[in-house]
mmCIF file of C-alpha atoms in Angstrom:
data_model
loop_
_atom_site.group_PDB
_atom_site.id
_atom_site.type_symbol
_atom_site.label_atom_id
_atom_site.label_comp_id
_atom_site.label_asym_id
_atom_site.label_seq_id
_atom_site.Cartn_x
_atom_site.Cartn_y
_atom_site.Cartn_z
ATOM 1 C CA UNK A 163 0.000 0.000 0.000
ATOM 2 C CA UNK A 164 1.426 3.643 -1.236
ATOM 3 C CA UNK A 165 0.527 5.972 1.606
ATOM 4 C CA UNK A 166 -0.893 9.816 0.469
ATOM 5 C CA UNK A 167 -0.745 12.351 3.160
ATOM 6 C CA UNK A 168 -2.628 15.667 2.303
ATOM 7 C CA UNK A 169 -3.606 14.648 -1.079
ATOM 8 C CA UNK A 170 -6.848 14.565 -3.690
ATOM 9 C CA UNK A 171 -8.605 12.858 -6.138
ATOM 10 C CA UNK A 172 -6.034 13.330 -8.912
ATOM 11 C CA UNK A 173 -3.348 12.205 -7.056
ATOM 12 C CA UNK A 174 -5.027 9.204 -6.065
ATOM 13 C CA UNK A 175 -6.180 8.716 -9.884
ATOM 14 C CA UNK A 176 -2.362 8.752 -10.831
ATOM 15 C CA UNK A 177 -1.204 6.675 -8.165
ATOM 16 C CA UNK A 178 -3.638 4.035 -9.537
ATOM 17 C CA UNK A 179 -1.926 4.182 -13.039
ATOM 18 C CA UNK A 180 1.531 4.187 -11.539
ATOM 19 C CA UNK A 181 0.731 0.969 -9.328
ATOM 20 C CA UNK A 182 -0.753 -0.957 -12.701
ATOM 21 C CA UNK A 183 2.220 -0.348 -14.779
ATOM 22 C CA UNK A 184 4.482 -1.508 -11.538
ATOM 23 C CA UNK A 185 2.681 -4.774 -11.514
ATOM 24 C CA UNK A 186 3.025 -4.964 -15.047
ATOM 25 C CA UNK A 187 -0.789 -5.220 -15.667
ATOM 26 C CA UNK A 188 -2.451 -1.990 -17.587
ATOM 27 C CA UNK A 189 -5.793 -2.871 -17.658
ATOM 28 C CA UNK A 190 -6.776 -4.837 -14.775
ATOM 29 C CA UNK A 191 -10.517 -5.995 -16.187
ATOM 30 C CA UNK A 192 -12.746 -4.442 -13.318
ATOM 31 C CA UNK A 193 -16.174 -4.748 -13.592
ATOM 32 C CA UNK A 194 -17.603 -2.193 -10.949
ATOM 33 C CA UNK A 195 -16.838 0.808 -8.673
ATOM 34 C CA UNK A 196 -17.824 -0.680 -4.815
ATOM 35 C CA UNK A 197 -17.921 2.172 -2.683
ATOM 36 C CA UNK A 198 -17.445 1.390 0.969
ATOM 37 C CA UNK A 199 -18.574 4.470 3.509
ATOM 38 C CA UNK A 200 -17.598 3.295 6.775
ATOM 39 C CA UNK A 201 -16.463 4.646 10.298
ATOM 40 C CA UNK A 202 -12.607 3.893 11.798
ATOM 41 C CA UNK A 203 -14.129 1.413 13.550
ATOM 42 C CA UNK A 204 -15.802 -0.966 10.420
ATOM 43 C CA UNK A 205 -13.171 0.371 7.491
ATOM 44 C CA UNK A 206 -10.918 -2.490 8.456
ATOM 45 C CA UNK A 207 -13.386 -5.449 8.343
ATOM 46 C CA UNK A 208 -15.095 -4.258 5.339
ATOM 47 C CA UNK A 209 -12.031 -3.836 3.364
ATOM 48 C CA UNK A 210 -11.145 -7.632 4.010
ATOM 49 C CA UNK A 211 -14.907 -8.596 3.059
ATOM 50 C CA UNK A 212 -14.565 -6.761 0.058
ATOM 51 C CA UNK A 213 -11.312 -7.822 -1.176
ATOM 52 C CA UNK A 214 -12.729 -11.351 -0.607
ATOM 53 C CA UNK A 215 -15.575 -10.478 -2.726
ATOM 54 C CA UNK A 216 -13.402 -9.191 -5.577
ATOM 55 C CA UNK A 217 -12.314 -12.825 -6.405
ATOM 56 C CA UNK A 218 -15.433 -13.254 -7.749
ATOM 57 C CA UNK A 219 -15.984 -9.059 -8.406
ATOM 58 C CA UNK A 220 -13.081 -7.671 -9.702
ATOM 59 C CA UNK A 221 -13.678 -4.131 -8.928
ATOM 60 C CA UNK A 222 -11.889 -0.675 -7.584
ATOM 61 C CA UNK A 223 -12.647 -0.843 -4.077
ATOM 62 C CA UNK A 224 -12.579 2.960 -2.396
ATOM 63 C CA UNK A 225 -13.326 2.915 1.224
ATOM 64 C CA UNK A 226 -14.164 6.211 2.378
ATOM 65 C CA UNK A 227 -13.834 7.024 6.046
ATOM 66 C CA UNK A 228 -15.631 10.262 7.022
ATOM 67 C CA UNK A 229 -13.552 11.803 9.817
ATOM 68 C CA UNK A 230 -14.895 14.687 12.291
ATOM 69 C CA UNK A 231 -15.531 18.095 10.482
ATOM 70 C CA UNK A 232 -13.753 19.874 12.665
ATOM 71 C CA UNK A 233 -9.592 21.029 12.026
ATOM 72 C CA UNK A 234 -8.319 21.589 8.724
ATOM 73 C CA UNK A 235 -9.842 20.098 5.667
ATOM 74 C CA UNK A 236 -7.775 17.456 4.893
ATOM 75 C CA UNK A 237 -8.297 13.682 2.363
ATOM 76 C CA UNK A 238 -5.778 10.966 3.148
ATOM 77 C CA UNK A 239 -5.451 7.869 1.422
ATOM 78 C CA UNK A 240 -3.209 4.141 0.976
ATOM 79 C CA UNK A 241 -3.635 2.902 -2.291
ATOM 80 C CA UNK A 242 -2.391 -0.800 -3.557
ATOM 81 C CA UNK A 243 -3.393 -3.379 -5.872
ATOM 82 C CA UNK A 244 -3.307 -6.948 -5.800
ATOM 83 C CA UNK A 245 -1.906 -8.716 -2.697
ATOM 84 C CA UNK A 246 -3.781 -11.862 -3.262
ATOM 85 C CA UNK A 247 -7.277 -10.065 -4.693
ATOM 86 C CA UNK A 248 -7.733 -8.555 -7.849
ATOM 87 C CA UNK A 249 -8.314 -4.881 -9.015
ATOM 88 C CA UNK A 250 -7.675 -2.021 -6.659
ATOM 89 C CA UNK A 251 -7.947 -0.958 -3.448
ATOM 90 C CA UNK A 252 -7.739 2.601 -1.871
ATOM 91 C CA UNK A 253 -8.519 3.819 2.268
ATOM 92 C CA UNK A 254 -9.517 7.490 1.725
ATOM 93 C CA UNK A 255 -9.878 9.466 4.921
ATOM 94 C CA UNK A 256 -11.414 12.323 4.852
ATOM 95 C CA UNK A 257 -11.232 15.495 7.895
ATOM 96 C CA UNK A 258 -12.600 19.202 8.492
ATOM 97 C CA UNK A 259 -14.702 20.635 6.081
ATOM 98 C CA UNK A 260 -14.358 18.382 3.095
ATOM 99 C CA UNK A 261 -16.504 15.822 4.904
ATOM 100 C CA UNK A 262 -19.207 17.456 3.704
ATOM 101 C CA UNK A 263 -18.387 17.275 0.086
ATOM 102 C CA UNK A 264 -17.155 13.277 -0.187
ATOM 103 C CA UNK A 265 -19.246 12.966 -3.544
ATOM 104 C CA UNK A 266 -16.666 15.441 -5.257
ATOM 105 C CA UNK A 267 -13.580 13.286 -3.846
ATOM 106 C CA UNK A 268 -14.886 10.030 -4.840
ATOM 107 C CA UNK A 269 -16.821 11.214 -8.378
ATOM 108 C CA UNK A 270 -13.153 11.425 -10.043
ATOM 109 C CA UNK A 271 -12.269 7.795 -9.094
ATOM 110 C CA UNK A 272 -15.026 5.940 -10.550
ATOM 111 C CA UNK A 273 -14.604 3.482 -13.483
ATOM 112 C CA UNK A 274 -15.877 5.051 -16.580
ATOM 113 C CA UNK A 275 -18.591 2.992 -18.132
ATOM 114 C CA UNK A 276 -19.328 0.355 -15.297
ATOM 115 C CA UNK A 277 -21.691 -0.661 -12.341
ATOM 116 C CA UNK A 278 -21.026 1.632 -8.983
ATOM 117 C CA UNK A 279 -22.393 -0.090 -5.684
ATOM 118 C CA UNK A 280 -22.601 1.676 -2.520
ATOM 119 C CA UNK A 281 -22.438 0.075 0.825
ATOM 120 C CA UNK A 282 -22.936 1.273 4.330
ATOM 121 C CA UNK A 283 -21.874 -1.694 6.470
ATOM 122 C CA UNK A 284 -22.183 0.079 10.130
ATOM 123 C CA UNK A 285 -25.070 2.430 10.079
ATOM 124 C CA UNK A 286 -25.893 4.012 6.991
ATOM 125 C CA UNK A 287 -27.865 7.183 6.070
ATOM 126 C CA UNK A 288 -32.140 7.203 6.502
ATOM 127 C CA UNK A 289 -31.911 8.104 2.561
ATOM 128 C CA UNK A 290 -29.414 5.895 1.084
ATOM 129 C CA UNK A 291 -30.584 7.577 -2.670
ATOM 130 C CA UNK A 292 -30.456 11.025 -1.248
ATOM 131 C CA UNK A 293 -27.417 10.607 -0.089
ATOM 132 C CA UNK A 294 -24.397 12.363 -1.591
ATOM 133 C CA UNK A 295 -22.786 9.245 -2.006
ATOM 134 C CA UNK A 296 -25.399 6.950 -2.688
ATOM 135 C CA UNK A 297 -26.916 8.938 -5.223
ATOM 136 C CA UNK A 298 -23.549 8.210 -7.080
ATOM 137 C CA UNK A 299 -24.428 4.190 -7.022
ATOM 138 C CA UNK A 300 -26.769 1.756 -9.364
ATOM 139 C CA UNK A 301 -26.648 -0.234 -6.402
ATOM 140 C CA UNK A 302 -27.187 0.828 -2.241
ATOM 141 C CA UNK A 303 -26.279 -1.950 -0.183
ATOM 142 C CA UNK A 304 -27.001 -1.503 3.706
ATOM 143 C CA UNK A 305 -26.725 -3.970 6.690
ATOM 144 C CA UNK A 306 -29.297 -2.870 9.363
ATOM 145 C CA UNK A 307 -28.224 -5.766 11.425
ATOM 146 C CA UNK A 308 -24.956 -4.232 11.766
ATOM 147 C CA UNK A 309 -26.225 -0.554 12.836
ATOM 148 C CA UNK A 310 -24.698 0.020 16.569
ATOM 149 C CA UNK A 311 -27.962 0.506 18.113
ATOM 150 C CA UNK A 312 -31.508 0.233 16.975
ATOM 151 C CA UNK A 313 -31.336 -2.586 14.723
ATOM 152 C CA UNK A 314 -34.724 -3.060 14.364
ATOM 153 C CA UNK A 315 -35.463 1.359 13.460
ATOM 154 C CA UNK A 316 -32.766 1.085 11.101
ATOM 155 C CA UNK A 317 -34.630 -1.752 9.102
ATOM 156 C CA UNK A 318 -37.828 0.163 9.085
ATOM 157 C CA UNK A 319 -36.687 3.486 8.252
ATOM 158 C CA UNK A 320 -34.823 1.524 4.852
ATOM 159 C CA UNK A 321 -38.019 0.255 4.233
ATOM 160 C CA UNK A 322 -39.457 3.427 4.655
ATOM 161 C CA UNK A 323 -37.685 5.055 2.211
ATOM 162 C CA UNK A 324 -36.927 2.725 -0.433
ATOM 163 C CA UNK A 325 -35.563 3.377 -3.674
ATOM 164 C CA UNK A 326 -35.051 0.824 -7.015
ATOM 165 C CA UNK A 327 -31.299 -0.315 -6.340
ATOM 166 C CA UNK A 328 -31.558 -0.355 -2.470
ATOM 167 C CA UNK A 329 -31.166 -3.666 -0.342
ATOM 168 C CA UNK A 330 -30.023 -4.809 2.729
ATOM 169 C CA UNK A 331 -28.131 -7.925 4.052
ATOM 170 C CA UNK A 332 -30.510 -9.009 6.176
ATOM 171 C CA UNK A 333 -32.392 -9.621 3.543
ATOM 172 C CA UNK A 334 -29.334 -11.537 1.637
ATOM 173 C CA UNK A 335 -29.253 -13.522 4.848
ATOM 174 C CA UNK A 336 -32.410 -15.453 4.609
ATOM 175 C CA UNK A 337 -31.662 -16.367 1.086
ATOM 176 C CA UNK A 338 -31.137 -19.866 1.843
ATOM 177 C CA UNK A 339 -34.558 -19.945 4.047
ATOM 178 C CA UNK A 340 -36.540 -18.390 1.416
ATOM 179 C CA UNK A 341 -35.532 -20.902 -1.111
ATOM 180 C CA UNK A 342 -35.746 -23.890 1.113
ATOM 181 C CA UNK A 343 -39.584 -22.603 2.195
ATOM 182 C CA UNK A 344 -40.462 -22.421 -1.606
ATOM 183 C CA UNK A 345 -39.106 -26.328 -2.942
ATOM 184 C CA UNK A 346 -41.523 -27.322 0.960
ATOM 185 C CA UNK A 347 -44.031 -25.747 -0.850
ATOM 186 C CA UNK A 348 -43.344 -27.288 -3.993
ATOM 187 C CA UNK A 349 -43.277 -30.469 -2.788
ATOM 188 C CA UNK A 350 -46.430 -30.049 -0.933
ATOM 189 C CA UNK A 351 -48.963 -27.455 -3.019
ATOM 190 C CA UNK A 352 -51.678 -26.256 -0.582
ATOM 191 C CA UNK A 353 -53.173 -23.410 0.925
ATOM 192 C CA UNK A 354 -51.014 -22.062 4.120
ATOM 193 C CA UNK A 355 -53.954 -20.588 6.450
ATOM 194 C CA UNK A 356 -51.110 -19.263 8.900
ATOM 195 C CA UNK A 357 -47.217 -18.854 9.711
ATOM 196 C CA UNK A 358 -44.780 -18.189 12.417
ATOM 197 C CA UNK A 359 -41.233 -17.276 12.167
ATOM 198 C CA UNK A 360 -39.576 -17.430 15.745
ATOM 199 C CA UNK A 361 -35.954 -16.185 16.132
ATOM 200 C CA UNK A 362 -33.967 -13.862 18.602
ATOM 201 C CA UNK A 363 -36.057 -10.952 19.679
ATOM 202 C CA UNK A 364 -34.048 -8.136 17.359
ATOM 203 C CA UNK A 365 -33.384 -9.555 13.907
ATOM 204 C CA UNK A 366 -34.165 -7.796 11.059
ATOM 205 C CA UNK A 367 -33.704 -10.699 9.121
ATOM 206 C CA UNK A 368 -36.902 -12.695 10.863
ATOM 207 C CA UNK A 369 -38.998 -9.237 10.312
ATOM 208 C CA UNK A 370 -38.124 -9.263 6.575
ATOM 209 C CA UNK A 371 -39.078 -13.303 6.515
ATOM 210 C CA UNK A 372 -41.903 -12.566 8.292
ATOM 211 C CA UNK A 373 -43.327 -9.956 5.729
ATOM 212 C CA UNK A 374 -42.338 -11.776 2.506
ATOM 213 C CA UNK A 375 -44.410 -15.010 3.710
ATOM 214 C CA UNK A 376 -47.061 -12.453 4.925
ATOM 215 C CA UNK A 377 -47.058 -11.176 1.144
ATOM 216 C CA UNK A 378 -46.315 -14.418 -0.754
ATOM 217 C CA UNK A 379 -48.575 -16.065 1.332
ATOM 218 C CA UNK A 380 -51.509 -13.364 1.672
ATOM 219 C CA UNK A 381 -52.228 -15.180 5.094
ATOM 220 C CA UNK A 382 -51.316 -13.965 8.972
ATOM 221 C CA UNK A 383 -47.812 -14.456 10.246
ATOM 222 C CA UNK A 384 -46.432 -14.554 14.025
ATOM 223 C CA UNK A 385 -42.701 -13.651 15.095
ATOM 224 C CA UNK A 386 -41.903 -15.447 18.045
ATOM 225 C CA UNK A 387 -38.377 -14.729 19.880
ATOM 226 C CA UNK A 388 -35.576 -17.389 21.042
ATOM 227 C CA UNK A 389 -32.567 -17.246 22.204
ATOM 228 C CA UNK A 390 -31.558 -18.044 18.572
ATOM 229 C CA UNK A 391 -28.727 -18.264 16.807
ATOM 230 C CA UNK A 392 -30.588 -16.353 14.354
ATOM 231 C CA UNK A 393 -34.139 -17.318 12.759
ATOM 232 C CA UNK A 394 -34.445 -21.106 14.751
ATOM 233 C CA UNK A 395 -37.797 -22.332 13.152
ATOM 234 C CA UNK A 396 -40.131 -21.154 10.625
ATOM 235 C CA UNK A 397 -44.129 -22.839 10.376
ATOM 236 C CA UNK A 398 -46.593 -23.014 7.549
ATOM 237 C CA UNK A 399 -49.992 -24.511 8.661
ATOM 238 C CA UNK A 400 -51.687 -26.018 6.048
ATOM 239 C CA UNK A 401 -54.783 -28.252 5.938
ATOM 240 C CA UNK A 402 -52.545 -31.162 4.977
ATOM 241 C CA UNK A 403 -50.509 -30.339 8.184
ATOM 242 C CA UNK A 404 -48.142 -27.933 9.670
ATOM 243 C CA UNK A 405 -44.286 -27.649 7.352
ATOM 244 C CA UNK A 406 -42.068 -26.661 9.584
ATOM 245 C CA UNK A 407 -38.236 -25.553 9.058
ATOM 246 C CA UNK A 408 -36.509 -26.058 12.495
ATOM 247 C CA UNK A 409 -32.254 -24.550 13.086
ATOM 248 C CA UNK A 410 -30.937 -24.479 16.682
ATOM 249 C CA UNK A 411 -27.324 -24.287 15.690
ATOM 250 C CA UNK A 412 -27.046 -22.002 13.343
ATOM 251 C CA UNK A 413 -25.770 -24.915 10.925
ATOM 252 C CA UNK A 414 -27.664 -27.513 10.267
ATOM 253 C CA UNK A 415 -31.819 -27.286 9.820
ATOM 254 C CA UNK A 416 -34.478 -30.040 10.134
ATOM 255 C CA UNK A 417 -37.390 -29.802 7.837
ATOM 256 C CA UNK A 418 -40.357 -31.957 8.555
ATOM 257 C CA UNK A 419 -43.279 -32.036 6.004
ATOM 258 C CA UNK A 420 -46.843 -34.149 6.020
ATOM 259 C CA UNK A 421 -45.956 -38.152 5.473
ATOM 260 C CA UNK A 422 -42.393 -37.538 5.094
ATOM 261 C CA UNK A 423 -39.679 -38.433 7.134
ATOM 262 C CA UNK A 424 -37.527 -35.373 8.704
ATOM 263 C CA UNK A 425 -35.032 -34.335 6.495
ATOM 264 C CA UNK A 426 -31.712 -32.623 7.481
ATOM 265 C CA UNK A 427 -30.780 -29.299 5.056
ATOM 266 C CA UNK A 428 -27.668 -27.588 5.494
ATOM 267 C CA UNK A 429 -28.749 -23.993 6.443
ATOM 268 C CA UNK A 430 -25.049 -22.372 7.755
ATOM 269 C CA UNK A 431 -25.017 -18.871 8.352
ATOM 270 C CA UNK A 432 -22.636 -16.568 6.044
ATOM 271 C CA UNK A 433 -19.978 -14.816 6.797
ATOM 272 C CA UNK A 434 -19.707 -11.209 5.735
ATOM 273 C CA UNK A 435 -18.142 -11.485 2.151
ATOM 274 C CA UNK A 436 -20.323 -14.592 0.980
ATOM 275 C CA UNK A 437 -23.342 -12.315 1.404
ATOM 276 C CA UNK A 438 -21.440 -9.101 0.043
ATOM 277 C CA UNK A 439 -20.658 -11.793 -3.371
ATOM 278 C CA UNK A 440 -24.219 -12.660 -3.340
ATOM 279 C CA UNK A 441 -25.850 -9.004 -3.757
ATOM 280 C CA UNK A 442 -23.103 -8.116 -6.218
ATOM 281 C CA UNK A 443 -24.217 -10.721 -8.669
ATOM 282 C CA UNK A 444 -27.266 -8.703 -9.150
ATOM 283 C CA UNK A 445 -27.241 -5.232 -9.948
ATOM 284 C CA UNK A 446 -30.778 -4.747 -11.548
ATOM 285 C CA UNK A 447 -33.461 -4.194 -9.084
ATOM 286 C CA UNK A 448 -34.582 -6.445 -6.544
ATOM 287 C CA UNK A 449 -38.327 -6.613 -7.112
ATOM 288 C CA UNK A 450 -39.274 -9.348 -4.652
ATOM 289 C CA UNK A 451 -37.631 -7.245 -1.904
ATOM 290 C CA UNK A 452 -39.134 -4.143 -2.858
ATOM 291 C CA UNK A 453 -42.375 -5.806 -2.428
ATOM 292 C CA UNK A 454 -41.678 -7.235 0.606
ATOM 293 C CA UNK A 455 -40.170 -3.877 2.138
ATOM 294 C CA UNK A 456 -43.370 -2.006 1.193
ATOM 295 C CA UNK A 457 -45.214 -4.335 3.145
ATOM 296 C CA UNK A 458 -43.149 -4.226 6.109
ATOM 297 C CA UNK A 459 -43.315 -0.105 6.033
ATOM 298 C CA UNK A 460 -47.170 -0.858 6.682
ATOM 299 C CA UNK A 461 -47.085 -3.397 8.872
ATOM 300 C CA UNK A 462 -43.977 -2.500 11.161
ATOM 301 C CA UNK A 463 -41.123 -4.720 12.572
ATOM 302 C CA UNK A 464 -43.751 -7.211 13.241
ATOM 303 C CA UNK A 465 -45.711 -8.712 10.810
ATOM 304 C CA UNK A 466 -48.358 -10.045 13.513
ATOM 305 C CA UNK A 467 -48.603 -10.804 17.106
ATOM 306 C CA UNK A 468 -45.099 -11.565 18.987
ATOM 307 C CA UNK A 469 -44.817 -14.523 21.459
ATOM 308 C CA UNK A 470 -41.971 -15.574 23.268
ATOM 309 C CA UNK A 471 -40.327 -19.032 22.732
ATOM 310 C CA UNK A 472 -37.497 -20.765 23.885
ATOM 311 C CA UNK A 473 -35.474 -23.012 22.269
ATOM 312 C CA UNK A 474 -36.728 -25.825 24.344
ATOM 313 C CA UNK A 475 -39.948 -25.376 24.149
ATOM 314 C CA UNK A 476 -39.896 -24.859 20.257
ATOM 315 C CA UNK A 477 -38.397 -28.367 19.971
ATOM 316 C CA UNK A 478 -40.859 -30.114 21.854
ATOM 317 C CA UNK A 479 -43.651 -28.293 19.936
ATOM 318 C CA UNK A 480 -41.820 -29.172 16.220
ATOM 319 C CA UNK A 481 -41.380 -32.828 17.806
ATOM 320 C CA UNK A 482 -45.313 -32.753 18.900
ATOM 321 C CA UNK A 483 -46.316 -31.480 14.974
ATOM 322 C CA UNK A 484 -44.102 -34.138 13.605
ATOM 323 C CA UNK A 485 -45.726 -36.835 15.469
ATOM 324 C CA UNK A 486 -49.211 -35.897 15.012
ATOM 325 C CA UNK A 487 -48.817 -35.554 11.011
ATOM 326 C CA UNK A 488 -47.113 -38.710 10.884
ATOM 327 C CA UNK A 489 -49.839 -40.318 12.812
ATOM 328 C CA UNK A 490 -52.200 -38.654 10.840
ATOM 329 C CA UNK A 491 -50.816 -40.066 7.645
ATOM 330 C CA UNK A 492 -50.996 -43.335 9.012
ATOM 331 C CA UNK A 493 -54.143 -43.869 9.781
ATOM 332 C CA UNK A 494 -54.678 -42.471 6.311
ATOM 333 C CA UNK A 495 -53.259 -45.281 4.462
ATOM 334 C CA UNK A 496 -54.519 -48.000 6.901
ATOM 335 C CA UNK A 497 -58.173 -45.922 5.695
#
């Protein structure tokens, strides 16, 4: 890394082109511009995430760290390319009174003719389009799970404000359940008269479940709270008998269906730069979630009623549906 003291845009344009033809490699076959906008205290993590990503992204990565306003207006930055990830790289900090205009820093040092994505992984602004620096991006990625304090506002006010091109990780997280809920349903075609998604009590990722099976389904859905890791079970009551998607670990989920046996599904929870790979393979806009966000601004954090559950308790009543369907589908067959 080439550090800049005291410097700007251009010189952090030039020391880009320098660095290529040091490695030998002109053109370095980017495909995006990911903006990061973080705080000291995130900058490092997300850099590693996103140089992760790039494997699978090459892109110019720019994270820009937006100092106090106060002192003497100053932009710092380390720039450096490959190190074991591809395109570039660049830590831009930024001090006194050019905090306020970080769109005109980073405008200069965006790949002509290509995809910018901008991503807020602590707590990001209430209008990520209206933003300076969001308004720059195709994509506006934000992580309300990660906001310091009021997880569960931070969701809301995203859905609140929505804009084509916004998401959030939380909703990247439940990828896996969503997909795993649909083949159940597959498998099983019937009306669901009810649902209940129970995980620990502030997860914005068990609100967003919650109000895409509330709009999928068009039927009532209950978040229950555990002690988690995560979203722990998810139930779909049908007339055929209750589907039901159990995870106490965090790992490894049960699903249990009517006249089947249990069946174990890996369900693992991601790590930081498998979901930050996931939303970059889409850049057009995500019309499922906007749906789903649009229902959670009317509805709230919670799609229905809230009960509590423990992780105990929520086996023994998966084990008790189980049982019953089974026995059900027994005596159907002896019928």
């Amino acid at each position: 890394m080439i550090e800049l003291v005291d410097t700007n845009a251009s010189e952090i344009s030039a020391e880009f082109i320098r660095a290529r033809r040091r490695s030998g490699s002109p053109a370095m076959g980017m495909v995006m511009t990911l903006v990061i906008v973080a705080d000291d205290r995130d900058a490092d993590k997300a850099m590693a995430a996103a140089r992760s990503a790039s494997r699978e992204h090459p892109a110019r990565i720019l994270v820009v760290v937006v100092g106090s306003r106060r002192g003497q207006s100053r932009v710092d930055a380390e720039v450096g390319i490959g190190s074991g990830a591809s395109g570039e790289r660049a830590m831009i900090r930024l001090t006194g009174e050019v905090t306020q205009h970080a769109g005109s820093v980073v405008l200069p040092l965006l790949l002509p003719d290509s995809p910018v994505v901008v991503w807020w992984p602590g707590r990001a602004p209430e209008d990520t389009a209206g933003d300076p620096l969001g308004a720059l991006g195709t994509r506006r990625i934000t992580d309300a799970a990660s906001a310091p304090t009021g997880k569960a506002r931070a969701m809301l006010t995203q859905c609140t404000t929505y804009s084509p091109g916004n998401t959030d990780l939380a909703w990247t997280r439940i990828t896996g359940w969503r997909a795993l809920l649909a083949a159940a349903l597959d498998q099983h075609p019937g009306t669901v008269t009810a649902a209940s998604v129970t995980a620990e009590r502030i997860s914005p990722s068990a609100d967003l479940l919650s109000a895409w099976l509330g709009d999928r389904l068009r039927c009532d859905v209950r978040r229950g709270t555990s002690q988690g890791p995560g979203i722990t079970a998810v139930v779909l009551t049908t007339r055929q008998g209750d589907i039901t998607v159990t995870r106490y670990d965090g790992r490894l989920a049960t699903l249990s269906s009517p006249g089947q046996p249990d069946r174990p599904v890996a369900l693992k929870r991601r790590d930081l730069d498998e979901l930050l790979s996931e939303e970059l393979r889409r850049l057009d806009p995500d019309d499922v979630y906007a749906a789903t966000v649009k229902r959670m601004a009317r509805t709230g954090t919670r799609a229905a009623g809230t009960t509590k559950t423990t992780t105990k308790s929520a086996k023994k009543t998966a084990n008790k549906t189980t049982t019953k369907t089974t026995t059900k589908s027994a005596r159907t067959r002896k019928a």
